[in-house]
Amino acid sequence: RRYIRLTPALMFVMLAAVGFWKVLGNNTSPLWQPMETGVSACEQKWWIKLLYVSNLFGFDYCMGWTWYLAADFQFYAISPPILFLMYKYPILGGTITVLATLISCITSFIFSFYENFPPGGSSGLLNPEVATFYNTHDNLGSFYVKPWIRYKSYGVGMLLGLFIIAKPPRSFRVPCCIPFIGWILAFAAMLCPLFGLWKIPEGQFPTRTATAFYNAMSRVSFSVGVAWVIWACMFGYGFIISRFLS
């Protein structure tokens, strides 16, 4: 059902985008060169988009943002057996998900450290000199879009779902101080990845080890913060944020 729901819209957008880019050809747009690259990529690699495996072949310029559709679909495809284990054997299913999330973090650290990839996917926009300190060659295709690098955030979401099912809303209460501490930690967890690179524009670049740790844990940190927002709002500890989101 997910494939049938997503694919027609993806096909339409791809056809419309390629046709639109071609109309803007012949130097009618100052950005034609990147568009021409995208048209050529779509004409050659349209099939990997429709099979949702484009991120396994690196990064291409045929609607490059669709790598996330591929990663999300792959996680969705492998989730049924894990969800079955979570339902029948919650401890086993949860343990497998935790291990998969840890493996994704460790893999991110090893790949980032070994290849000396830059922190995050857009640090080069903060300071062009990033390319002189880190290996920015094919960072997107070899690291940024790979499912084994991206799974950790999905794993946090699955673990949150398991916890909510095991402990549904209003099934237990926590001391009044815990929600306030949780909100402070959640905001810290979400803000650290956002402001962790604030020295890069000033020309101060993290070490290889620090960069690898950032690439391994930044998205987990943000995902845990978002997970707290969901949990707190569901369990009645969202306060004004829950009212705002509702």
Coordinates of C-alpha atoms in Angstrom, one line a residue:
R1 CA 0.0 0.0 0.0
R2 CA 2.8 2.4 0.8
Y3 CA 4.4 1.8 -2.6
I4 CA 1.1 2.3 -4.4
R5 CA 0.4 5.5 -2.4
L6 CA 3.9 7.1 -2.9
T7 CA 4.9 6.0 -6.4
P8 CA 2.2 7.7 -8.6
A9 CA 3.0 11.1 -6.9
L10 CA 6.7 10.5 -7.3
M11 CA 6.3 9.7 -11.0
F12 CA 4.2 12.8 -11.6
V13 CA 6.7 15.1 -9.8
M14 CA 9.6 13.5 -11.7
L15 CA 7.9 14.0 -15.1
A16 CA 6.9 17.5 -14.2
A17 CA 10.3 18.5 -12.9
V18 CA 12.2 17.1 -15.9
G19 CA 9.8 18.8 -18.3
F20 CA 10.0 22.1 -16.4
W21 CA 13.8 22.0 -16.3
K22 CA 13.9 21.4 -20.1
V23 CA 11.6 24.4 -20.7
L24 CA 14.1 26.5 -18.7
G25 CA 17.0 25.4 -20.9
N26 CA 19.0 27.2 -23.5
N27 CA 20.4 29.6 -20.9
T28 CA 17.1 31.0 -19.9
S29 CA 18.0 30.5 -16.3
P30 CA 21.3 31.4 -14.5
L31 CA 20.9 28.0 -12.7
W32 CA 20.5 26.0 -15.9
Q33 CA 23.7 24.0 -15.5
P34 CA 22.6 22.3 -12.3
M35 CA 19.2 21.8 -13.8
E36 CA 20.7 20.2 -16.9
T37 CA 22.6 17.8 -14.6
G38 CA 19.3 16.9 -12.9
V39 CA 17.6 16.2 -16.3
S40 CA 20.4 13.9 -17.4
A41 CA 20.3 12.0 -14.1
C42 CA 16.5 11.5 -14.2
E43 CA 16.7 10.3 -17.8
Q44 CA 19.4 7.7 -16.8
K45 CA 18.4 6.7 -13.3
W46 CA 14.6 7.1 -13.1
W47 CA 14.2 3.4 -12.3
I48 CA 16.2 3.5 -9.1
K49 CA 13.9 6.3 -7.9
L50 CA 10.8 4.2 -8.5
L51 CA 12.3 1.2 -6.7
Y52 CA 13.3 3.3 -3.8
V53 CA 16.9 2.2 -3.8
S54 CA 18.6 5.4 -5.1
N55 CA 20.5 6.0 -1.8
L56 CA 22.2 2.6 -2.3
F57 CA 23.8 3.9 -5.5
G58 CA 25.2 7.1 -4.0
F59 CA 23.8 10.6 -4.4
D60 CA 22.5 11.8 -7.8
Y61 CA 20.9 15.1 -8.9
C62 CA 17.7 13.7 -10.1
M63 CA 15.5 15.3 -7.4
G64 CA 18.3 14.7 -5.0
W65 CA 16.1 15.2 -2.0
T66 CA 14.2 11.9 -2.8
W67 CA 17.0 9.9 -1.1
Y68 CA 15.0 10.3 2.1
L69 CA 12.0 8.6 0.4
A70 CA 14.2 5.7 -0.4
A71 CA 15.6 5.4 3.1
D72 CA 12.2 5.7 4.7
F73 CA 10.7 3.1 2.4
Q74 CA 13.6 0.7 3.2
F75 CA 13.1 1.1 6.9
Y76 CA 9.4 0.6 6.4
A77 CA 10.0 -2.6 4.4
I78 CA 12.2 -4.2 7.1
S79 CA 10.1 -3.1 10.0
P80 CA 7.3 -5.8 9.9
P81 CA 9.4 -8.7 11.4
I82 CA 10.8 -6.3 14.1
L83 CA 7.3 -5.1 14.9
F84 CA 6.1 -8.7 15.1
L85 CA 8.8 -9.5 17.6
M86 CA 7.9 -6.3 19.6
Y87 CA 4.3 -7.4 19.7
K88 CA 4.9 -11.1 20.6
Y89 CA 8.2 -10.8 22.5
P90 CA 8.6 -7.1 23.6
I91 CA 12.0 -7.6 25.3
L92 CA 13.5 -9.4 22.3
G93 CA 12.1 -7.0 19.8
G94 CA 13.3 -4.0 21.9
T95 CA 16.7 -5.5 22.3
I96 CA 17.1 -6.1 18.5
T97 CA 16.0 -2.5 17.9
V98 CA 18.5 -1.1 20.4
L99 CA 21.3 -3.2 18.9
A100 CA 20.4 -2.0 15.4
T101 CA 20.4 1.6 16.6
L102 CA 23.8 1.1 18.3
I103 CA 25.2 -0.5 15.2
S104 CA 24.1 2.4 13.2
C105 CA 25.8 4.8 15.6
I106 CA 29.0 2.8 15.7
T107 CA 29.0 2.5 11.9
S108 CA 28.5 6.2 11.5
F109 CA 31.5 6.8 13.9
I110 CA 33.8 4.4 12.1
F111 CA 33.0 5.6 8.6
S112 CA 33.2 9.2 9.6
F113 CA 36.5 8.8 11.5
Y114 CA 38.1 6.6 8.8
E115 CA 37.1 8.7 5.9
N116 CA 37.5 12.0 7.7
F117 CA 34.1 13.2 6.6
P118 CA 33.0 16.7 7.8
P119 CA 30.5 17.2 10.6
G120 CA 26.9 17.2 9.4
G121 CA 25.8 17.4 5.8
S122 CA 25.9 21.2 5.3
S123 CA 28.9 22.4 7.3
G124 CA 30.5 23.5 4.0
L125 CA 27.9 26.2 3.8
L126 CA 29.0 27.5 7.2
N127 CA 32.6 27.8 6.0
P128 CA 34.0 26.9 2.6
E129 CA 37.4 26.1 4.2
V130 CA 35.7 22.9 5.5
A131 CA 37.0 21.2 2.3
T132 CA 40.6 21.8 3.3
F133 CA 40.2 20.1 6.7
Y134 CA 37.9 17.2 5.8
N135 CA 37.2 14.8 3.0
T136 CA 34.2 16.3 1.3
H137 CA 34.5 14.2 -1.8
D138 CA 31.2 12.3 -2.2
N139 CA 30.3 12.8 1.4
L140 CA 26.6 12.8 0.5
G141 CA 26.7 9.6 -1.6
S142 CA 29.1 7.6 0.5
F143 CA 27.9 8.6 3.9
Y144 CA 25.0 11.0 4.3
V145 CA 22.2 9.1 2.5
K146 CA 23.1 5.5 3.4
P147 CA 20.4 3.6 5.3
W148 CA 22.9 2.0 7.7
I149 CA 23.9 5.6 8.7
R150 CA 20.3 6.9 8.9
Y151 CA 18.6 4.0 10.8
K152 CA 19.4 5.3 14.2
S153 CA 16.7 8.0 14.2
Y154 CA 14.2 5.4 12.9
G155 CA 15.2 3.1 15.7
V156 CA 14.6 5.7 18.4
G157 CA 11.1 6.2 17.0
M158 CA 10.4 2.4 17.1
L159 CA 11.6 2.2 20.7
L160 CA 9.3 5.1 21.6
G161 CA 6.4 3.3 20.1
L162 CA 7.3 0.1 22.0
F163 CA 7.5 2.1 25.2
I164 CA 4.1 3.8 24.6
I165 CA 2.4 0.4 23.9
A166 CA 4.0 -1.2 27.0
K167 CA 3.1 1.8 29.2
P168 CA 0.1 3.5 27.7
P169 CA -1.0 7.0 28.8
R170 CA -2.4 7.3 32.3
S171 CA -1.1 3.8 33.2
F172 CA 1.4 5.3 35.7
R173 CA 2.4 8.7 37.1
V174 CA 5.8 10.2 37.7
P175 CA 7.1 12.7 40.3
C176 CA 6.3 16.3 39.4
C177 CA 9.9 17.2 39.1
I178 CA 10.6 14.6 36.4
P179 CA 8.7 16.3 33.6
F180 CA 10.5 19.6 34.1
I181 CA 13.9 17.8 34.1
G182 CA 12.8 15.9 31.0
W183 CA 11.9 19.1 29.2
I184 CA 15.2 20.7 30.0
L185 CA 17.2 17.6 28.9
A186 CA 15.0 17.4 25.7
F187 CA 15.6 20.9 24.7
A188 CA 19.3 20.5 25.4
A189 CA 19.3 17.3 23.3
M190 CA 17.7 19.1 20.4
L191 CA 19.8 22.3 20.6
C192 CA 23.2 20.6 20.9
P193 CA 23.2 19.2 17.3
L194 CA 21.9 22.6 16.0
F195 CA 24.5 24.7 17.8
G196 CA 27.3 22.2 18.1
L197 CA 29.0 23.5 15.0
W198 CA 28.8 27.2 15.9
K199 CA 32.6 27.7 15.8
I200 CA 33.0 26.5 12.2
P201 CA 32.1 29.9 10.7
E202 CA 34.9 31.4 12.8
G203 CA 37.4 28.9 11.3
Q204 CA 37.6 26.6 14.4
F205 CA 37.0 23.0 13.2
P206 CA 36.4 20.0 15.4
T207 CA 39.0 17.2 15.6
R208 CA 38.4 14.1 13.6
T209 CA 37.3 12.2 16.8
A210 CA 34.9 15.0 17.8
T211 CA 33.5 15.1 14.3
A212 CA 33.0 11.4 14.1
F213 CA 31.2 11.5 17.5
Y214 CA 29.0 14.4 16.2
N215 CA 28.1 12.5 13.1
A216 CA 27.3 9.4 15.1
M217 CA 25.2 11.0 17.8
S218 CA 23.7 14.3 16.6
R219 CA 20.7 12.8 15.0
V220 CA 20.1 10.4 17.9
S221 CA 20.3 13.3 20.3
F222 CA 17.7 15.3 18.3
S223 CA 15.5 12.2 17.9
V224 CA 15.5 11.5 21.6
G225 CA 14.4 15.1 22.2
V226 CA 11.6 14.8 19.7
A227 CA 10.6 11.5 21.3
W228 CA 10.3 13.2 24.7
V229 CA 8.0 15.8 23.2
I230 CA 5.7 13.1 21.8
W231 CA 5.8 11.1 25.1
A232 CA 5.2 14.1 27.3
C233 CA 2.3 15.4 25.3
M234 CA 0.7 12.0 25.2
F235 CA 1.1 11.4 28.9
G236 CA -0.2 14.8 30.0
Y237 CA 3.2 16.4 30.7
G238 CA 3.3 18.7 27.6
F239 CA 1.8 21.7 29.4
I240 CA 1.7 24.8 27.2
I241 CA 3.6 23.0 24.4
S242 CA 0.9 20.3 24.2
R243 CA -1.8 23.0 23.9
F244 CA 0.2 24.7 21.2
L245 CA 0.7 21.6 19.2
S246 CA -3.0 20.6 19.6

